[in-house]
Short mmCIF file of C-alpha atoms and ligand atoms in Angstrom, two decimals:
data_model
loop_
_atom_site.label_atom_id
_atom_site.label_comp_id
_atom_site.label_asym_id
_atom_site.label_seq_id
_atom_site.Cartn_x
_atom_site.Cartn_y
_atom_site.Cartn_z
CA UNK A 925 22.13 -14.58 19.65
CA UNK A 926 22.96 -18.60 20.32
CA UNK A 927 19.90 -20.90 20.34
CA UNK A 928 18.14 -21.08 23.74
CA UNK A 929 19.41 -25.01 24.94
CA UNK A 930 16.17 -26.63 26.48
CA UNK A 931 16.04 -27.41 30.05
CA UNK A 932 18.25 -31.18 30.77
CA UNK A 933 14.58 -32.90 31.94
CA UNK A 934 12.38 -31.82 29.06
CA UNK A 935 13.15 -35.13 27.81
CA UNK A 936 11.57 -36.52 30.72
CA UNK A 937 8.19 -34.39 29.70
CA UNK A 938 5.20 -35.31 27.66
CA UNK A 939 6.02 -31.78 25.31
CA UNK A 940 2.75 -31.96 23.89
CA UNK A 941 1.16 -31.29 27.71
CA UNK A 942 3.22 -29.27 28.87
CA UNK A 943 2.75 -26.45 30.18
CA UNK A 944 0.95 -28.41 32.90
CA UNK A 945 -2.22 -26.73 34.50
CA UNK A 946 -1.21 -26.20 38.09
CA UNK A 947 -1.38 -23.24 40.07
CA UNK A 948 1.49 -21.08 40.72
CA UNK A 949 3.43 -21.94 43.59
CA UNK A 950 2.07 -25.29 43.47
CA UNK A 951 4.29 -27.74 45.08
CA UNK A 952 3.42 -30.91 43.02
CA UNK A 953 5.48 -29.47 40.03
CA UNK A 954 8.68 -29.51 42.18
CA UNK A 955 7.57 -33.48 43.42
CA UNK A 956 7.97 -33.97 38.86
CA UNK A 957 11.05 -32.70 39.26
CA UNK A 958 12.29 -34.34 41.87
CA UNK A 959 10.90 -36.99 40.32
CA UNK A 960 12.56 -36.87 37.21
CA UNK A 961 15.24 -35.57 37.58
CA UNK A 962 15.86 -39.16 40.23
CA UNK A 963 15.06 -40.89 37.27
CA UNK A 964 18.00 -39.02 35.47
CA UNK A 965 20.34 -39.25 38.25
CA UNK A 966 19.90 -43.19 38.52
CA UNK A 967 19.65 -43.20 34.35
CA UNK A 968 16.39 -45.60 34.27
CA UNK A 969 15.46 -46.96 31.08
CA UNK A 970 12.33 -45.29 30.86
CA UNK A 971 11.74 -48.81 28.94
CA UNK A 972 11.08 -50.19 32.69
CA UNK A 973 9.53 -47.75 33.88
CA UNK A 974 5.84 -47.14 34.89
CA UNK A 975 4.06 -44.59 36.55
CA UNK A 976 0.24 -45.35 37.89
CA UNK A 977 -1.86 -42.18 39.56
CA UNK A 978 -5.47 -42.03 41.13
CA UNK A 979 -7.90 -38.62 40.88
CA UNK A 980 -6.83 -35.17 41.99
CA UNK A 981 -4.50 -32.58 40.85
CA UNK A 982 -0.83 -34.81 41.28
CA UNK A 983 -2.67 -37.31 39.86
CA UNK A 984 -2.25 -35.24 36.67
CA UNK A 985 1.72 -36.31 37.09
CA UNK A 986 0.84 -39.22 35.12
CA UNK A 987 0.22 -37.95 32.02
CA UNK A 988 3.45 -35.30 32.42
CA UNK A 989 5.53 -37.86 32.33
CA UNK A 990 7.20 -39.31 29.49
CA UNK A 991 7.31 -43.15 29.89
CA UNK A 992 4.41 -46.03 30.61
CA UNK A 993 2.41 -44.53 32.48
CA UNK A 994 -2.02 -44.38 34.00
CA UNK A 995 -4.47 -41.77 35.25
CA UNK A 996 -6.87 -44.57 37.49
CA UNK A 997 -9.74 -44.10 38.43
CA UNK A 998 -9.56 -42.29 41.92
CA UNK A 999 -8.35 -44.40 44.41
CA UNK A 1000 -7.66 -47.43 42.47
CA UNK A 1001 -3.59 -46.26 41.39
CA UNK A 1002 -2.39 -48.91 44.03
CA UNK A 1003 -4.29 -51.51 43.13
CA UNK A 1004 -3.84 -50.97 39.54
CA UNK A 1005 -0.15 -50.76 39.91
CA UNK A 1006 -0.50 -54.00 41.90
CA UNK A 1007 -1.14 -56.08 38.99
CA UNK A 1008 1.33 -54.19 37.04
CA UNK A 1009 3.83 -55.23 39.18
CA UNK A 1010 2.15 -58.41 39.51
CA UNK A 1011 1.89 -59.95 36.06
CA UNK A 1012 5.63 -58.29 34.75
CA UNK A 1013 7.72 -57.19 38.54
CA UNK A 1014 10.84 -56.89 36.40
CA UNK A 1015 9.02 -53.18 35.71
CA UNK A 1016 9.91 -50.84 38.15
CA UNK A 1017 6.88 -49.19 39.30
CA UNK A 1018 5.68 -45.80 41.19
CA UNK A 1019 2.76 -44.36 42.10
CA UNK A 1020 2.33 -40.34 42.95
CA UNK A 1021 -1.12 -39.68 44.19
CA UNK A 1022 -2.94 -37.10 47.03
CA UNK A 1023 -3.90 -37.54 50.31
CA UNK A 1024 -7.33 -37.89 49.37
CA UNK A 1025 -6.62 -40.54 46.60
CA UNK A 1026 -4.33 -42.68 48.39
CA UNK A 1027 -5.80 -42.22 52.23
CA UNK A 1028 -8.97 -41.92 52.24
CA UNK A 1029 -10.78 -43.55 48.56
CA UNK A 1030 -7.90 -45.76 48.75
CA UNK A 1031 -6.69 -45.82 51.74
CA UNK A 1032 -7.52 -50.06 51.92
CA UNK A 1033 -4.98 -50.31 49.50
CA UNK A 1034 -2.40 -48.57 50.40
CA UNK A 1035 -2.28 -50.96 53.64
CA UNK A 1036 -3.01 -54.07 52.52
CA UNK A 1037 0.16 -53.18 49.56
CA UNK A 1038 2.19 -52.10 52.29
CA UNK A 1039 1.25 -55.25 54.63
CA UNK A 1040 2.09 -57.74 51.69
CA UNK A 1041 4.86 -55.96 50.73
CA UNK A 1042 4.41 -55.57 46.94
CA UNK A 1043 7.24 -54.13 45.25
CA UNK A 1044 5.75 -50.42 44.14
CA UNK A 1045 7.13 -47.19 45.68
CA UNK A 1046 4.20 -44.84 46.50
CA UNK A 1047 4.54 -41.47 46.51
CA UNK A 1048 2.41 -39.24 47.97
CA UNK A 1049 1.78 -35.54 47.64
CA UNK A 1050 0.20 -34.40 50.70
CA UNK A 1051 -1.57 -30.84 50.46
CA UNK A 1052 -3.69 -31.14 53.41
CA UNK A 1053 -6.61 -31.19 51.44
CA UNK A 1054 -9.21 -32.25 48.26
CA UNK A 1055 -6.88 -29.21 45.92
CA UNK A 1056 -8.81 -30.63 42.87
CA UNK A 1057 -12.66 -30.51 43.73
CA UNK A 1058 -12.32 -26.96 45.70
CA UNK A 1059 -10.65 -27.86 49.23
CA UNK A 1060 -12.75 -30.02 51.45
CA UNK A 1061 -11.70 -31.68 53.98
CA UNK A 1062 -9.66 -34.71 53.78
CA UNK A 1063 -7.28 -37.02 55.96
CA UNK A 1064 -4.33 -35.70 56.29
CA UNK A 1065 -6.16 -31.92 57.08
CA UNK A 1066 -4.26 -30.91 60.68
CA UNK A 1067 -6.80 -29.89 63.51
CA UNK A 1068 -8.15 -26.18 63.54
CA UNK A 1069 -7.30 -26.16 59.46
CA UNK A 1070 -9.69 -23.87 57.61
CA UNK A 1071 -11.34 -25.58 54.29
CA UNK A 1072 -14.34 -24.95 52.28
CA UNK A 1073 -16.07 -27.73 54.59
CA UNK A 1074 -15.26 -26.67 57.28
CA UNK A 1075 -15.19 -23.25 57.46
CA UNK A 1076 -15.33 -23.29 61.58
CA UNK A 1077 -11.77 -24.42 62.08
CA UNK A 1078 -10.98 -29.19 61.26
CA UNK A 1079 -12.40 -31.15 64.17
CA UNK A 1080 -11.29 -34.72 62.98
CA UNK A 1081 -7.69 -35.70 63.41
CA UNK A 1082 -5.12 -36.37 60.97
CA UNK A 1083 -4.00 -39.22 59.65
CA UNK A 1084 0.14 -39.69 60.41
CA UNK A 1085 0.96 -40.69 57.13
CA UNK A 1086 4.24 -42.09 58.22
CA UNK A 1087 3.45 -43.68 61.46
CA UNK A 1088 0.46 -45.53 58.90
CA UNK A 1089 2.96 -46.58 56.53
CA UNK A 1090 5.32 -47.62 59.16
CA UNK A 1091 2.81 -49.24 60.98
CA UNK A 1092 1.62 -50.93 57.52
CA UNK A 1093 4.54 -52.78 57.11
CA UNK A 1094 6.26 -50.43 54.83
CA UNK A 1095 10.22 -51.32 53.77
CA UNK A 1096 10.57 -47.82 53.04
CA UNK A 1097 9.80 -44.70 55.36
CA UNK A 1098 10.33 -41.02 54.59
CA UNK A 1099 8.94 -37.55 54.57
CA UNK A 1100 10.11 -34.27 53.26
CA UNK A 1101 8.30 -30.91 51.90
CA UNK A 1102 9.14 -29.82 48.87
CA UNK A 1103 11.58 -27.66 49.83
CA UNK A 1104 13.70 -30.19 50.58
CA UNK A 1105 14.45 -30.67 47.31
CA UNK A 1106 17.72 -32.58 47.55
CA UNK A 1107 17.45 -35.09 50.06
CA UNK A 1108 13.50 -35.60 48.84
CA UNK A 1109 15.47 -36.69 44.88
CA UNK A 1110 18.40 -38.73 47.30
CA UNK A 1111 15.66 -40.39 49.11
CA UNK A 1112 13.01 -41.05 45.72
CA UNK A 1113 16.88 -42.67 44.26
CA UNK A 1114 16.80 -45.02 47.29
CA UNK A 1115 13.67 -45.77 46.86
CA UNK A 1116 13.24 -46.89 43.50
CA UNK A 1117 16.89 -48.99 43.98
CA UNK A 1118 14.93 -50.54 47.15
CA UNK A 1119 12.86 -53.83 47.04
CA UNK A 1120 9.55 -53.89 48.27
CA UNK A 1121 6.64 -51.43 49.37
CA UNK A 1122 8.46 -47.86 49.50
CA UNK A 1123 6.20 -44.63 50.88
CA UNK A 1124 7.79 -41.35 50.78
CA UNK A 1125 5.12 -38.64 52.15
CA UNK A 1126 6.04 -34.99 50.29
CA UNK A 1127 5.03 -32.41 52.48
CA UNK A 1128 2.94 -29.88 49.84
CA UNK A 1129 1.80 -25.84 49.13
CA UNK A 1130 -1.82 -25.37 47.83
CA UNK A 1131 -1.93 -21.97 48.18
CA UNK A 1132 -4.38 -21.87 46.05
CA UNK A 1133 -6.97 -23.87 47.41
CA UNK A 1134 -5.70 -24.62 51.19
CA UNK A 1135 -3.40 -22.67 51.88
CA UNK A 1136 -5.71 -18.78 51.45
CA UNK A 1137 -8.28 -20.00 53.76
CA UNK A 1138 -4.85 -20.82 56.22
CA UNK A 1139 -2.97 -17.18 56.24
CA UNK A 1140 -1.06 -18.27 53.83
CA UNK A 1141 -2.23 -16.87 50.38
CA UNK A 1142 1.26 -17.90 48.51
CA UNK A 1143 2.97 -20.71 47.83
CA UNK A 1144 5.85 -18.40 49.23
CA UNK A 1145 4.51 -18.00 52.56
CA UNK A 1146 3.07 -21.62 52.58
CA UNK A 1147 6.89 -22.86 51.70
CA UNK A 1148 8.66 -20.45 54.49
CA UNK A 1149 5.95 -21.91 57.19
CA UNK A 1150 7.94 -25.37 55.63
CA UNK A 1151 10.87 -23.83 56.43
CA UNK A 1152 10.09 -22.42 60.05
CA UNK A 1153 8.34 -26.00 61.02
CA UNK A 1154 10.70 -28.71 59.37
CA UNK A 1155 12.77 -30.54 61.89
CA UNK A 1156 15.05 -33.20 60.57
CA UNK A 1157 14.88 -36.35 62.67
CA UNK A 1158 16.37 -39.30 60.80
CA UNK A 1159 14.54 -42.92 62.12
CA UNK A 1160 13.06 -41.53 65.09
CA UNK A 1161 9.40 -42.86 66.42
CA UNK A 1162 6.93 -42.28 63.42
CA UNK A 1163 4.00 -42.43 65.99
CA UNK A 1164 5.40 -38.90 67.73
CA UNK A 1165 5.94 -37.22 63.91
CA UNK A 1166 2.10 -36.16 63.65
CA UNK A 1167 2.05 -32.68 61.93
CA UNK A 1168 1.71 -29.56 63.86
CA UNK A 1169 1.45 -26.12 62.74
CA UNK A 1170 4.49 -25.76 64.83
CA UNK A 1171 6.20 -28.37 63.84
CA UNK A 1172 7.20 -31.26 60.74
CA UNK A 1173 9.91 -33.88 61.68
CA UNK A 1174 11.09 -34.66 58.52
CA UNK A 1175 13.93 -37.42 57.74
CA UNK A 1176 13.52 -40.98 56.29
CA UNK A 1177 11.73 -43.02 58.98
CA UNK A 1178 12.15 -46.82 58.32
CA UNK A 1179 14.31 -49.17 55.84
CA UNK A 1180 14.28 -52.73 56.16
CA UNK A 1181 14.84 -55.53 54.39
CA UNK A 1182 11.94 -57.83 54.34
CA UNK A 1183 11.01 -60.52 51.29
CA UNK A 1184 8.73 -58.94 48.47
CA UNK A 1185 5.29 -60.45 47.37
CA UNK A 1186 5.60 -60.55 43.93
CA UNK A 1187 9.27 -62.77 45.00
CA UNK A 1188 7.18 -64.85 47.57
CA UNK A 1189 4.40 -65.55 44.83
CA UNK A 1190 6.92 -66.53 42.13
CA UNK A 1191 8.37 -68.94 44.54
CA UNK A 1192 5.75 -70.66 45.65
CA UNK A 1193 3.89 -70.72 42.09
CA UNK A 1194 7.56 -72.50 40.78
CA UNK A 1195 6.99 -74.58 44.50
CA UNK A 1196 3.73 -75.81 42.89
CA UNK A 1197 4.63 -76.50 39.70
CA UNK A 1198 7.50 -78.37 39.85
CA UNK B 462 43.57 -9.03 61.34
CA UNK B 463 47.19 -11.11 60.83
CA UNK B 464 46.97 -13.03 57.57
CA UNK B 465 46.40 -16.90 57.91
CA UNK B 466 48.25 -18.39 55.11
CA UNK B 467 47.73 -22.41 57.16
CA UNK B 468 44.65 -21.34 55.94
CA UNK B 469 44.64 -21.48 52.33
CA UNK B 470 44.55 -24.35 50.26
CA UNK B 471 47.47 -24.94 48.27
CA UNK B 472 46.20 -25.38 45.15
CA UNK B 473 44.02 -22.30 45.14
CA UNK B 474 45.65 -20.69 42.12
CA UNK B 475 44.86 -23.49 40.27
CA UNK B 476 41.41 -24.15 40.94
CA UNK B 477 39.31 -21.86 38.78
CA UNK B 478 35.49 -20.86 40.26
CA UNK B 479 33.17 -22.14 37.90
CA UNK B 480 31.54 -19.72 35.98
CA UNK B 481 27.37 -20.06 35.77
CA UNK B 482 25.06 -19.79 32.55
CA UNK B 483 21.37 -19.12 33.86
CA UNK B 484 19.22 -20.25 31.24
CA UNK B 485 15.61 -18.80 32.20
CA UNK B 486 12.51 -19.57 30.23
CA UNK B 487 10.90 -16.69 30.32
CA UNK B 488 7.28 -17.66 28.87
CA UNK B 489 7.29 -21.13 31.55
CA UNK B 490 7.97 -19.39 34.39
CA UNK B 491 4.40 -18.50 36.36
CA UNK B 492 5.57 -16.21 39.75
CA UNK B 493 5.90 -17.82 41.74
CA UNK B 494 8.87 -16.34 43.30
CA UNK B 495 10.70 -19.52 44.89
CA UNK B 496 13.99 -19.64 42.83
CA UNK B 497 14.29 -16.17 44.09
CA UNK B 498 13.79 -16.06 47.31
CA UNK B 499 15.76 -19.60 48.30
CA UNK B 500 18.86 -18.69 46.16
CA UNK B 501 21.25 -18.93 48.49
CA UNK B 502 23.42 -16.50 46.95
CA UNK B 503 20.60 -14.11 45.49
CA UNK B 504 21.61 -14.67 42.00
CA UNK B 505 17.76 -13.54 41.18
CA UNK B 506 15.20 -10.80 41.47
CA UNK B 507 11.71 -10.21 40.11
CA UNK B 508 12.29 -8.24 36.64
CA UNK B 509 9.65 -5.34 35.32
CA UNK B 510 9.67 -7.11 32.40
CA UNK B 511 5.96 -9.12 31.68
CA UNK B 512 5.95 -13.10 30.33
CA UNK B 513 2.58 -14.61 28.33
CA UNK B 514 1.08 -15.85 31.61
CA UNK B 515 1.39 -12.04 32.94
CA UNK B 516 3.75 -12.27 35.56
CA UNK B 517 7.48 -10.60 36.28
CA UNK B 518 9.61 -14.06 36.48
CA UNK B 519 13.01 -13.57 37.05
CA UNK B 520 16.29 -11.47 36.69
CA UNK B 521 19.62 -12.22 37.39
CA UNK B 522 21.86 -10.03 39.48
CA UNK B 523 24.72 -10.77 39.59
CA UNK B 524 25.83 -14.36 38.02
CA UNK B 525 29.24 -14.37 39.17
CA UNK B 526 28.13 -14.90 42.89
CA UNK B 527 26.40 -18.44 41.66
CA UNK B 528 27.90 -21.31 42.80
CA UNK B 529 25.67 -23.59 40.46
CA UNK B 530 23.87 -25.01 43.34
CA UNK B 531 21.47 -25.77 41.11
CA UNK B 532 19.00 -25.65 43.72
CA UNK B 533 16.84 -22.97 41.46
CA UNK B 534 16.77 -25.34 38.75
CA UNK B 535 15.53 -28.06 41.31
CA UNK B 536 12.71 -26.09 43.61
CA UNK B 537 11.28 -24.49 40.23
CA UNK B 538 7.70 -26.45 40.16
CA UNK B 539 7.48 -25.26 36.70
CA UNK B 540 10.52 -25.99 34.98
CA UNK B 541 11.45 -22.53 33.86
CA UNK B 542 15.11 -22.03 35.30
CA UNK B 543 18.61 -24.63 35.30
CA UNK B 544 22.44 -23.51 35.84
CA UNK B 545 25.20 -24.90 34.01
CA UNK B 546 28.52 -24.49 34.10
CA UNK B 547 30.13 -22.48 31.09
CA UNK B 548 32.80 -24.17 29.12
CA UNK B 549 36.13 -21.89 29.95
CA UNK B 550 38.92 -23.58 27.70
CA UNK B 551 40.57 -20.13 27.83
CA UNK B 552 39.31 -19.60 30.74
CA UNK B 553 35.48 -16.90 31.55
C1 TPP C 946 -15.25 -42.04 42.71
C2 TPP C 946 -14.53 -40.78 42.29
N1 TPP C 946 -15.03 -39.57 44.18
C3 TPP C 946 -14.50 -38.88 43.98
C4 TPP C 946 -14.63 -38.22 43.06
C5 TPP C 946 -13.76 -36.60 42.96
N2 TPP C 946 -12.62 -35.99 43.58
C6 TPP C 946 -11.96 -35.67 42.42
S1 TPP C 946 -10.36 -35.60 42.92
C7 TPP C 946 -10.82 -35.75 44.36
C8 TPP C 946 -9.95 -35.64 45.75
C9 TPP C 946 -8.74 -35.56 45.02
O1 TPP C 946 -7.43 -34.23 46.33
P1 TPP C 946 -6.28 -35.75 46.75
O2 TPP C 946 -5.81 -36.67 46.20
O3 TPP C 946 -5.49 -34.87 47.80
O4 TPP C 946 -5.88 -34.49 45.19
P2 TPP C 946 -5.44 -33.27 45.08
O5 TPP C 946 -6.45 -32.03 44.08
O6 TPP C 946 -5.26 -32.73 46.43
O7 TPP C 946 -3.44 -32.62 45.03
C10 TPP C 946 -12.08 -35.77 44.58
C11 TPP C 946 -13.10 -36.49 45.69
C12 TPP C 946 -13.90 -38.30 42.14
N3 TPP C 946 -13.59 -38.57 40.56
N4 TPP C 946 -13.88 -40.27 41.22
S1 SF4 C 947 -5.44 -26.48 43.82
FE1 SF4 C 947 -3.42 -26.82 45.19
S2 SF4 C 947 -2.71 -28.88 44.39
FE2 SF4 C 947 -4.06 -27.92 42.56
S3 SF4 C 947 -3.14 -27.20 41.02
FE3 SF4 C 947 -3.38 -25.49 42.47
S4 SF4 C 947 -2.55 -25.18 43.97
FE4 SF4 C 947 -2.02 -27.46 43.37
MG1 MG C 948 -4.50 -33.64 48.50
#
């Protein structure tokens, strides 16, 4: 028998932390996989890469990636990442976090970081609920979806994250599902090479906590839903990209250039100090 | 049907179909079934084995069918499968 060769991406993972805690079929592992694939394809210097996450199942990602990373308190990864980026603008700062973390408790950080165009890259694992704490309804839970706190069906209108990001001023906005692994990886690569506040929403299966209450007991059933419902419409109006059970519009929505905050800040400092 | 010679690539005899080396890290698999379901060539199926996590990891049905698109490598949430091209100096 030949010696088993190791996975080509395992060098990007902290071996001692593997296997990860995510459930069978959880999309978080696919997001992590696509992210490290993008880092590998771009040959990014790991000494220049910082990954920050908040609290939640997806928040564990910061601990799994073999680079400088920080697992912040709930809702605060963007605040922490802002500090890192402004202290050292040469670093590539990526936030990987959940829908609850980024858009419920951390919603204000998100809109203002986007408005100021701070050069951090945000990947949101949107699994439509608070996975880690047992499946409560959150800001992206679809109307009529069942969760532990909406046992009769959700009556709150969800955020349309790509619309929110675009309206707040993000210079790159895309949405993919965990089934679009190639396009997601390409999008991550694109965003890592771009300046400014960039955002990717990844619609992700949480079969254990969300799916099983919504007639999708397995990851496969959730992925089949994505396959059936998703439709690629590049640069369509993000305002019309609400996710419904029948329709998940995916693609790139925004790709513009705008001076980023850290550049304006350092220019202004130079101006004042001379 | 008449043979449509004009459709045949001119370098067809020279081009070799790459051979895939599919690695399944059995004990890392959590049995989600994504690689099996979404392989466009239907190269994999569920095995009878039970791994360290108590699930059935995939097994290879026919590696010759694999076109090394590596979709399974990317869609695996558990980094439990990857495909590389076989080095074929002497022909596979
Ligand atoms: C200040 C604070 N409030 C509440 C919590 C409890 N809490 C932990 S994770 C979480 C929600 C996580 O949801 P999300 O960000 O969508 O991540 P997921 O688990 O779904 O990946 C909450 C409310 C906390 N840890 N800290
Ligand atoms: S609870 Fe949901 S989000 Fe958390 S690890 Fe399990 S499947 Fe993933
Ligand atoms: Mg969530």
